[in-house]
Amino acid sequence: MRNSLNTIPRRVWLLTVFMVLLTTLPYIVAVAATPPGSTFSGAIIDPVDFNSHMAKMQQGMRGEWRYRLLFTDEPHEGIYLQSFYVALGHIACWTGLNAPLIYHIARIIFTALMMIALCLFARRFLSEQAAWWALILCIFGGGFGFVLYLLAPAQTLDVSPIELWLIDAYVFFSAFTFPHFAAAISLLALIFLNLDRWTRDGSRGAFGWTIGLTLILGIIQPFHLLLVGVIAAIIIGVRVITRRINLLRAIAGLALLGVGSGAIVGYQWIALHQDTVFRAFTDQNVTLSPPPIYYILGFAPLLIPALFGLIRAINQKQDQFLLPGIWLVSAAVLVYIPFATQRRFTLAIQLPMAVMALYWFADVAIPYLRRRSRRYRSTVLVYLCFAVLSTVIVYITWIGAAVKTVNQYDSDILAVWNWIRQNTDVDAVFYTTFEAGGKLVANTGRRVQIGHWYETMDYETKLHEVEQFYSANTNDSQRSDILRTRHADYLYYDPREHGAQDWKPTQTDTLAAVYQSETITIYKVVR
């Protein structure tokens, strides 16, 4: 691995710096645009999942390692899950830095590591020049999903083009948003790189790296152990048949890989299913794939030439492209298997696509254009412009969102959270609305009865219940029953979240005001 790092060209290091700056610039803009006295939340897109990650870090900052679901009121024991963000919380505690800052420092570090891992993978299969362009397309490549607005506008009312929401599917979006995505992409690239080195070159060191990195991946992104297992079994089987690897070594390798991965998956499966609350979380954690046309258009600039490259590699019996080819095909199958986490398998899929696409471009398309057209460079440039068009458009949109700083906290709400941290028990439950609940957990580490789509048990029921709670037609006795059922210790009330016709809490036998800011009131539930 060290020798591989020494061969990385200078332009790749410069591109790494550029990528880090590019993915960090919108956050810098957001901080600069935040008015004095207010604080930027740390999220530009997907604030709900950002709040979830902050909740995990809050638990680490308290010195805990077992993870609990803070977005639900039901009592339950913690388990060793989501350790990546819990560990970041410990780092925040040790350094004295706030959680969002540690979060983005981790995102920057893992984005840089991701760039190096992608480069090493591409250079394993392509020439230096082709690997460079594969890296460019892998990072910035977008799609043509916007065509759906023209061809099937009614369909987009239910599901928008994936470029607008499926962060997992695009390397750039993943690195921009979540540090664990950048870390997982790095691990996938390095695992498969070393798997190829072990099975094709017989490298014993590569075998050790494959096992070790797979175990780390299981902690950070356990969904992808299935992908690694499927690809490893196919690659090892083919290499045994072609006598590139000894049968006994292959069996031993698969056994070690299976035992390590099985231990992680086994523990998590038992932990998630033996507790009612975590079982409900698992049942609600459904991320199904959209219809195939969304993937076809969303990956079109890379997918089409990649398929040509795959066909050519098969016809030419190019064994060196076995791993990226198997990765591409395996992911295409796994995104439609009857599992609740289908679309998770799109993570890093642009990498094998880019490798196979550049193999076809370098071997077929570019030589053909050179013979037929004096302006082949212009043709290639036009293709590159269209390939990255949607990514550029989305990025500009993010800059606009950063300027508006829609996810900022004013001094009033900061004072409320500070009071909560100093004056309430860490296990206190707050009755809130969905939006307030997510923010409260992220910034105080206290529990709420609702605040996340997956991490709130019986989410739909509780969402309807909140509407009922604040309805003017609900009597105080019913509200008291709801607060008791939800184990609520406090009621968090922000009138800006409610309409003029909604019920407004007052000092009663059930509720006693214990804190009043300019806009928000905290009521203690009197039992």
PDB file of C-alpha atoms in Angstrom, residues 160-393:
ATOM      1  CA  SER A 160     -38.044  12.704  -8.406  1.00  0.00           C
ATOM      2  CA  PRO A 161     -34.937  11.943 -10.516  1.00  0.00           C
ATOM      3  CA  ILE A 162     -32.347  10.268  -8.325  1.00  0.00           C
ATOM      4  CA  GLU A 163     -29.809  13.065  -8.842  1.00  0.00           C
ATOM      5  CA  LEU A 164     -31.978  15.180  -6.538  1.00  0.00           C
ATOM      6  CA  TRP A 165     -32.218  12.830  -3.559  1.00  0.00           C
ATOM      7  CA  LEU A 166     -30.274   9.545  -3.800  1.00  0.00           C
ATOM      8  CA  ILE A 167     -27.060  10.718  -2.142  1.00  0.00           C
ATOM      9  CA  ASP A 168     -25.636   7.186  -1.908  1.00  0.00           C
ATOM     10  CA  ALA A 169     -25.540   6.821  -5.692  1.00  0.00           C
ATOM     11  CA  TYR A 170     -23.137   9.673  -6.430  1.00  0.00           C
ATOM     12  CA  VAL A 171     -19.601   9.967  -5.123  1.00  0.00           C
ATOM     13  CA  PHE A 172     -19.598  13.767  -5.074  1.00  0.00           C
ATOM     14  CA  PHE A 173     -22.891  14.026  -3.209  1.00  0.00           C
ATOM     15  CA  SER A 174     -21.785  11.366  -0.710  1.00  0.00           C
ATOM     16  CA  ALA A 175     -18.568  13.197   0.099  1.00  0.00           C
ATOM     17  CA  PHE A 176     -20.423  16.490   0.386  1.00  0.00           C
ATOM     18  CA  THR A 177     -23.006  15.223   2.836  1.00  0.00           C
ATOM     19  CA  PHE A 178     -21.932  12.401   5.178  1.00  0.00           C
ATOM     20  CA  PRO A 179     -18.444  11.454   6.438  1.00  0.00           C
ATOM     21  CA  HIS A 180     -19.434   7.797   6.886  1.00  0.00           C
ATOM     22  CA  PHE A 181     -20.318   7.610   3.181  1.00  0.00           C
ATOM     23  CA  ALA A 182     -16.864   8.899   2.195  1.00  0.00           C
ATOM     24  CA  ALA A 183     -15.295   6.412   4.630  1.00  0.00           C
ATOM     25  CA  ALA A 184     -17.363   3.512   3.262  1.00  0.00           C
ATOM     26  CA  ILE A 185     -16.523   4.408  -0.358  1.00  0.00           C
ATOM     27  CA  SER A 186     -12.819   4.442   0.575  1.00  0.00           C
ATOM     28  CA  LEU A 187     -13.139   1.040   2.212  1.00  0.00           C
ATOM     29  CA  LEU A 188     -15.029  -0.522  -0.701  1.00  0.00           C
ATOM     30  CA  ALA A 189     -12.428   0.708  -3.194  1.00  0.00           C
ATOM     31  CA  LEU A 190      -9.527  -0.582  -1.076  1.00  0.00           C
ATOM     32  CA  ILE A 191     -11.212  -3.896  -0.231  1.00  0.00           C
ATOM     33  CA  PHE A 192     -11.839  -4.729  -3.876  1.00  0.00           C
ATOM     34  CA  LEU A 193      -8.424  -3.447  -4.915  1.00  0.00           C
ATOM     35  CA  ASN A 194      -6.756  -5.804  -2.446  1.00  0.00           C
ATOM     36  CA  LEU A 195      -9.140  -8.637  -3.272  1.00  0.00           C
ATOM     37  CA  ASP A 196      -7.991  -8.380  -6.888  1.00  0.00           C
ATOM     38  CA  ARG A 197      -4.331  -8.223  -5.865  1.00  0.00           C
ATOM     39  CA  TRP A 198      -4.744 -11.284  -3.665  1.00  0.00           C
ATOM     40  CA  THR A 199      -6.660 -13.434  -6.142  1.00  0.00           C
ATOM     41  CA  ARG A 200      -4.840 -12.322  -9.314  1.00  0.00           C
ATOM     42  CA  ASP A 201      -1.295 -11.716  -8.064  1.00  0.00           C
ATOM     43  CA  GLY A 202      -1.222 -14.007  -5.028  1.00  0.00           C
ATOM     44  CA  SER A 203      -0.269 -11.196  -2.645  1.00  0.00           C
ATOM     45  CA  ARG A 204      -0.470 -12.371   0.980  1.00  0.00           C
ATOM     46  CA  GLY A 205      -0.332  -8.807   2.250  1.00  0.00           C
ATOM     47  CA  ALA A 206      -3.337  -7.959   0.104  1.00  0.00           C
ATOM     48  CA  PHE A 207      -5.233 -10.837   1.720  1.00  0.00           C
ATOM     49  CA  GLY A 208      -4.638  -9.354   5.173  1.00  0.00           C
ATOM     50  CA  TRP A 209      -5.764  -5.920   3.995  1.00  0.00           C
ATOM     51  CA  THR A 210      -8.922  -7.436   2.496  1.00  0.00           C
ATOM     52  CA  ILE A 211      -9.916  -9.113   5.776  1.00  0.00           C
ATOM     53  CA  GLY A 212      -9.037  -6.158   7.994  1.00  0.00           C
ATOM     54  CA  LEU A 213     -10.740  -3.512   5.858  1.00  0.00           C
ATOM     55  CA  THR A 214     -13.852  -5.671   5.528  1.00  0.00           C
ATOM     56  CA  LEU A 215     -14.196  -5.845   9.311  1.00  0.00           C
ATOM     57  CA  ILE A 216     -13.918  -2.055   9.547  1.00  0.00           C
ATOM     58  CA  LEU A 217     -16.544  -1.700   6.814  1.00  0.00           C
ATOM     59  CA  GLY A 218     -18.849  -3.942   8.829  1.00  0.00           C
ATOM     60  CA  ILE A 219     -18.698  -1.472  11.704  1.00  0.00           C
ATOM     61  CA  ILE A 220     -19.243   1.627   9.580  1.00  0.00           C
ATOM     62  CA  GLN A 221     -21.616   0.369   6.862  1.00  0.00           C
ATOM     63  CA  PRO A 222     -22.747  -3.203   7.593  1.00  0.00           C
ATOM     64  CA  PHE A 223     -25.201  -3.247   4.656  1.00  0.00           C
ATOM     65  CA  HIS A 224     -22.278  -3.634   2.277  1.00  0.00           C
ATOM     66  CA  LEU A 225     -20.894  -6.807   3.798  1.00  0.00           C
ATOM     67  CA  LEU A 226     -23.376  -8.645   1.584  1.00  0.00           C
ATOM     68  CA  LEU A 227     -21.952  -6.915  -1.498  1.00  0.00           C
ATOM     69  CA  VAL A 228     -18.392  -7.747  -0.445  1.00  0.00           C
ATOM     70  CA  GLY A 229     -19.334 -11.354   0.266  1.00  0.00           C
ATOM     71  CA  VAL A 230     -21.074 -11.868  -3.081  1.00  0.00           C
ATOM     72  CA  ILE A 231     -18.242 -10.329  -5.092  1.00  0.00           C
ATOM     73  CA  ALA A 232     -15.528 -12.113  -3.111  1.00  0.00           C
ATOM     74  CA  ALA A 233     -17.216 -15.506  -3.606  1.00  0.00           C
ATOM     75  CA  ILE A 234     -17.581 -14.993  -7.369  1.00  0.00           C
ATOM     76  CA  ILE A 235     -14.059 -13.619  -7.871  1.00  0.00           C
ATOM     77  CA  ILE A 236     -12.426 -16.340  -5.783  1.00  0.00           C
ATOM     78  CA  GLY A 237     -14.474 -19.025  -7.533  1.00  0.00           C
ATOM     79  CA  VAL A 238     -13.457 -17.783 -10.984  1.00  0.00           C
ATOM     80  CA  ARG A 239      -9.804 -17.452  -9.994  1.00  0.00           C
ATOM     81  CA  VAL A 240      -9.802 -21.012  -8.605  1.00  0.00           C
ATOM     82  CA  ILE A 241     -11.269 -22.314 -11.867  1.00  0.00           C
ATOM     83  CA  THR A 242      -8.661 -20.416 -13.886  1.00  0.00           C
ATOM     84  CA  ARG A 243      -5.927 -21.628 -11.498  1.00  0.00           C
ATOM     85  CA  ARG A 244      -4.905 -18.149 -10.421  1.00  0.00           C
ATOM     86  CA  ILE A 245      -5.346 -19.121  -6.773  1.00  0.00           C
ATOM     87  CA  ASN A 246      -4.953 -22.392  -4.882  1.00  0.00           C
ATOM     88  CA  LEU A 247      -8.207 -24.081  -3.817  1.00  0.00           C
ATOM     89  CA  LEU A 248      -7.154 -24.501  -0.175  1.00  0.00           C
ATOM     90  CA  ARG A 249      -6.086 -20.870   0.085  1.00  0.00           C
ATOM     91  CA  ALA A 250      -9.373 -19.845  -1.479  1.00  0.00           C
ATOM     92  CA  ILE A 251     -11.398 -21.868   1.026  1.00  0.00           C
ATOM     93  CA  ALA A 252      -9.357 -20.562   3.944  1.00  0.00           C
ATOM     94  CA  GLY A 253      -9.725 -16.991   2.721  1.00  0.00           C
ATOM     95  CA  LEU A 254     -13.472 -17.248   2.275  1.00  0.00           C
ATOM     96  CA  ALA A 255     -13.779 -18.906   5.682  1.00  0.00           C
ATOM     97  CA  LEU A 256     -11.904 -16.089   7.430  1.00  0.00           C
ATOM     98  CA  LEU A 257     -13.884 -13.467   5.546  1.00  0.00           C
ATOM     99  CA  GLY A 258     -17.119 -15.247   6.370  1.00  0.00           C
ATOM    100  CA  VAL A 259     -16.355 -15.735  10.064  1.00  0.00           C
ATOM    101  CA  GLY A 260     -15.377 -12.093  10.599  1.00  0.00           C
ATOM    102  CA  SER A 261     -18.280 -10.663   8.633  1.00  0.00           C
ATOM    103  CA  GLY A 262     -20.675 -13.226  10.088  1.00  0.00           C
ATOM    104  CA  ALA A 263     -19.747 -12.262  13.642  1.00  0.00           C
ATOM    105  CA  ILE A 264     -20.518  -8.595  12.957  1.00  0.00           C
ATOM    106  CA  VAL A 265     -23.746  -9.292  11.074  1.00  0.00           C
ATOM    107  CA  GLY A 266     -24.815 -11.914  13.615  1.00  0.00           C
ATOM    108  CA  TYR A 267     -24.363  -9.593  16.585  1.00  0.00           C
ATOM    109  CA  GLN A 268     -26.207  -6.753  14.874  1.00  0.00           C
ATOM    110  CA  TRP A 269     -29.057  -8.994  13.739  1.00  0.00           C
ATOM    111  CA  ILE A 270     -29.544 -10.373  17.250  1.00  0.00           C
ATOM    112  CA  ALA A 271     -29.238  -6.930  18.859  1.00  0.00           C
ATOM    113  CA  LEU A 272     -31.705  -5.366  16.438  1.00  0.00           C
ATOM    114  CA  HIS A 273     -34.292  -8.126  16.731  1.00  0.00           C
ATOM    115  CA  GLN A 274     -34.239  -9.018  20.423  1.00  0.00           C
ATOM    116  CA  ASP A 275     -35.470  -5.556  21.466  1.00  0.00           C
ATOM    117  CA  THR A 276     -38.939  -4.303  20.505  1.00  0.00           C
ATOM    118  CA  VAL A 277     -37.775  -0.748  19.843  1.00  0.00           C
ATOM    119  CA  PHE A 278     -34.824  -1.690  17.641  1.00  0.00           C
ATOM    120  CA  ARG A 279     -36.976  -4.257  15.850  1.00  0.00           C
ATOM    121  CA  ALA A 280     -39.456  -1.489  15.020  1.00  0.00           C
ATOM    122  CA  PHE A 281     -36.552   0.648  13.775  1.00  0.00           C
ATOM    123  CA  THR A 282     -35.412  -2.208  11.521  1.00  0.00           C
ATOM    124  CA  ASP A 283     -38.918  -2.678  10.133  1.00  0.00           C
ATOM    125  CA  GLN A 284     -39.210   1.037   9.341  1.00  0.00           C
ATOM    126  CA  ASN A 285     -35.722   1.349   7.842  1.00  0.00           C
ATOM    127  CA  VAL A 286     -36.888   0.673   4.298  1.00  0.00           C
ATOM    128  CA  THR A 287     -34.873   2.104   1.392  1.00  0.00           C
ATOM    129  CA  LEU A 288     -36.295   0.470  -1.714  1.00  0.00           C
ATOM    130  CA  SER A 289     -35.069   1.149  -5.237  1.00  0.00           C
ATOM    131  CA  PRO A 290     -37.038   3.275  -7.681  1.00  0.00           C
ATOM    132  CA  PRO A 291     -38.075   1.783 -11.069  1.00  0.00           C
ATOM    133  CA  PRO A 292     -35.106   0.845 -13.330  1.00  0.00           C
ATOM    134  CA  ILE A 293     -35.617   3.845 -15.637  1.00  0.00           C
ATOM    135  CA  TYR A 294     -34.470   6.089 -12.771  1.00  0.00           C
ATOM    136  CA  TYR A 295     -31.152   4.251 -12.510  1.00  0.00           C
ATOM    137  CA  ILE A 296     -30.712   4.046 -16.288  1.00  0.00           C
ATOM    138  CA  LEU A 297     -31.183   7.794 -16.777  1.00  0.00           C
ATOM    139  CA  GLY A 298     -29.500   8.733 -13.505  1.00  0.00           C
ATOM    140  CA  PHE A 299     -26.285   6.928 -14.473  1.00  0.00           C
ATOM    141  CA  ALA A 300     -26.600   7.203 -18.276  1.00  0.00           C
ATOM    142  CA  PRO A 301     -23.372   9.147 -19.034  1.00  0.00           C
ATOM    143  CA  LEU A 302     -21.292   6.433 -17.333  1.00  0.00           C
ATOM    144  CA  LEU A 303     -23.599   3.427 -17.506  1.00  0.00           C
ATOM    145  CA  ILE A 304     -23.929   3.252 -21.298  1.00  0.00           C
ATOM    146  CA  PRO A 305     -20.175   3.257 -22.118  1.00  0.00           C
ATOM    147  CA  ALA A 306     -19.591   1.013 -19.080  1.00  0.00           C
ATOM    148  CA  LEU A 307     -21.940  -1.602 -20.549  1.00  0.00           C
ATOM    149  CA  PHE A 308     -20.074  -1.391 -23.844  1.00  0.00           C
ATOM    150  CA  GLY A 309     -16.836  -1.880 -21.910  1.00  0.00           C
ATOM    151  CA  LEU A 310     -18.296  -4.849 -20.049  1.00  0.00           C
ATOM    152  CA  ILE A 311     -19.391  -6.525 -23.284  1.00  0.00           C
ATOM    153  CA  ARG A 312     -15.981  -5.923 -24.857  1.00  0.00           C
ATOM    154  CA  ALA A 313     -14.145  -7.298 -21.817  1.00  0.00           C
ATOM    155  CA  ILE A 314     -16.242 -10.467 -21.996  1.00  0.00           C
ATOM    156  CA  ASN A 315     -15.719 -10.867 -25.731  1.00  0.00           C
ATOM    157  CA  GLN A 316     -11.984 -10.218 -25.455  1.00  0.00           C
ATOM    158  CA  LYS A 317     -11.715 -12.402 -22.319  1.00  0.00           C
ATOM    159  CA  GLN A 318      -9.998  -9.583 -20.465  1.00  0.00           C
ATOM    160  CA  ASP A 319      -9.445 -11.154 -17.059  1.00  0.00           C
ATOM    161  CA  GLN A 320      -8.038  -7.943 -15.548  1.00  0.00           C
ATOM    162  CA  PHE A 321     -11.520  -6.359 -15.706  1.00  0.00           C
ATOM    163  CA  LEU A 322     -13.202  -9.245 -13.921  1.00  0.00           C
ATOM    164  CA  LEU A 323     -13.537  -7.459 -10.577  1.00  0.00           C
ATOM    165  CA  PRO A 324     -15.019  -4.118 -11.748  1.00  0.00           C
ATOM    166  CA  GLY A 325     -17.278  -6.042 -14.104  1.00  0.00           C
ATOM    167  CA  ILE A 326     -18.520  -8.361 -11.339  1.00  0.00           C
ATOM    168  CA  TRP A 327     -18.984  -5.366  -9.011  1.00  0.00           C
ATOM    169  CA  LEU A 328     -21.139  -3.611 -11.609  1.00  0.00           C
ATOM    170  CA  VAL A 329     -23.302  -6.652 -12.303  1.00  0.00           C
ATOM    171  CA  SER A 330     -23.621  -7.656  -8.642  1.00  0.00           C
ATOM    172  CA  ALA A 331     -24.780  -4.186  -7.598  1.00  0.00           C
ATOM    173  CA  ALA A 332     -27.312  -4.140 -10.449  1.00  0.00           C
ATOM    174  CA  VAL A 333     -28.792  -7.374  -9.098  1.00  0.00           C
ATOM    175  CA  LEU A 334     -28.655  -6.449  -5.408  1.00  0.00           C
ATOM    176  CA  VAL A 335     -30.556  -3.169  -5.848  1.00  0.00           C
ATOM    177  CA  TYR A 336     -33.638  -5.259  -6.690  1.00  0.00           C
ATOM    178  CA  ILE A 337     -33.314  -8.258  -4.378  1.00  0.00           C
ATOM    179  CA  PRO A 338     -36.165  -8.568  -1.832  1.00  0.00           C
ATOM    180  CA  PHE A 339     -34.297  -6.710   0.915  1.00  0.00           C
ATOM    181  CA  ALA A 340     -35.467  -3.535   2.650  1.00  0.00           C
ATOM    182  CA  THR A 341     -32.133  -1.785   1.983  1.00  0.00           C
ATOM    183  CA  GLN A 342     -31.979  -2.157  -1.800  1.00  0.00           C
ATOM    184  CA  ARG A 343     -30.715   1.239  -2.860  1.00  0.00           C
ATOM    185  CA  ARG A 344     -27.877   1.194  -0.304  1.00  0.00           C
ATOM    186  CA  PHE A 345     -25.956  -1.000  -2.761  1.00  0.00           C
ATOM    187  CA  THR A 346     -25.571   1.962  -5.129  1.00  0.00           C
ATOM    188  CA  LEU A 347     -22.862   3.408  -2.884  1.00  0.00           C
ATOM    189  CA  ALA A 348     -19.600   3.792  -4.871  1.00  0.00           C
ATOM    190  CA  ILE A 349     -21.150   2.161  -7.963  1.00  0.00           C
ATOM    191  CA  GLN A 350     -19.792   5.019 -10.087  1.00  0.00           C
ATOM    192  CA  LEU A 351     -16.269   3.655  -9.536  1.00  0.00           C
ATOM    193  CA  PRO A 352     -16.603   0.361 -11.463  1.00  0.00           C
ATOM    194  CA  MET A 353     -18.777   2.197 -13.991  1.00  0.00           C
ATOM    195  CA  ALA A 354     -16.027   4.742 -14.605  1.00  0.00           C
ATOM    196  CA  VAL A 355     -13.354   2.041 -14.952  1.00  0.00           C
ATOM    197  CA  MET A 356     -15.363   0.022 -17.469  1.00  0.00           C
ATOM    198  CA  ALA A 357     -16.413   3.185 -19.342  1.00  0.00           C
ATOM    199  CA  LEU A 358     -12.828   4.431 -19.682  1.00  0.00           C
ATOM    200  CA  TYR A 359     -11.683   0.980 -20.770  1.00  0.00           C
ATOM    201  CA  TRP A 360     -14.158   1.214 -23.666  1.00  0.00           C
ATOM    202  CA  PHE A 361     -13.320   4.845 -24.424  1.00  0.00           C
ATOM    203  CA  ALA A 362      -9.560   4.204 -24.450  1.00  0.00           C
ATOM    204  CA  ASP A 363      -9.790   0.954 -26.392  1.00  0.00           C
ATOM    205  CA  VAL A 364     -12.599   1.689 -28.844  1.00  0.00           C
ATOM    206  CA  ALA A 365     -14.211   5.138 -28.861  1.00  0.00           C
ATOM    207  CA  ILE A 366     -11.128   7.396 -28.863  1.00  0.00           C
ATOM    208  CA  PRO A 367      -9.206   5.414 -31.539  1.00  0.00           C
ATOM    209  CA  TYR A 368     -12.345   5.419 -33.699  1.00  0.00           C
ATOM    210  CA  LEU A 369     -12.860   9.183 -33.307  1.00  0.00           C
ATOM    211  CA  ARG A 370      -9.207   9.859 -34.090  1.00  0.00           C
ATOM    212  CA  ARG A 371      -9.532   7.998 -37.390  1.00  0.00           C
ATOM    213  CA  ARG A 372     -12.889   9.519 -38.383  1.00  0.00           C
ATOM    214  CA  SER A 373     -12.879  13.060 -37.055  1.00  0.00           C
ATOM    215  CA  ARG A 374     -10.344  15.827 -36.759  1.00  0.00           C
ATOM    216  CA  ARG A 375     -12.466  17.311 -33.994  1.00  0.00           C
ATOM    217  CA  TYR A 376     -12.581  14.277 -31.749  1.00  0.00           C
ATOM    218  CA  ARG A 377     -11.300  16.349 -28.828  1.00  0.00           C
ATOM    219  CA  SER A 378     -14.295  18.648 -29.146  1.00  0.00           C
ATOM    220  CA  THR A 379     -16.596  15.627 -29.169  1.00  0.00           C
ATOM    221  CA  VAL A 380     -15.012  14.289 -26.010  1.00  0.00           C
ATOM    222  CA  LEU A 381     -15.275  17.717 -24.367  1.00  0.00           C
ATOM    223  CA  VAL A 382     -18.990  17.931 -25.183  1.00  0.00           C
ATOM    224  CA  TYR A 383     -19.497  14.483 -23.659  1.00  0.00           C
ATOM    225  CA  LEU A 384     -17.699  15.521 -20.466  1.00  0.00           C
ATOM    226  CA  CYS A 385     -19.817  18.666 -20.196  1.00  0.00           C
ATOM    227  CA  PHE A 386     -23.046  16.685 -20.451  1.00  0.00           C
ATOM    228  CA  ALA A 387     -21.735  14.013 -18.078  1.00  0.00           C
ATOM    229  CA  VAL A 388     -21.180  16.497 -15.244  1.00  0.00           C
ATOM    230  CA  LEU A 389     -24.057  18.877 -16.055  1.00  0.00           C
ATOM    231  CA  SER A 390     -26.515  17.676 -13.398  1.00  0.00           C
ATOM    232  CA  THR A 391     -23.798  17.638 -10.723  1.00  0.00           C
ATOM    233  CA  VAL A 392     -22.911  21.253 -11.508  1.00  0.00           C
ATOM    234  CA  ILE A 393     -26.585  22.299 -11.395  1.00  0.00           C
TER     235      ILE A 393
END
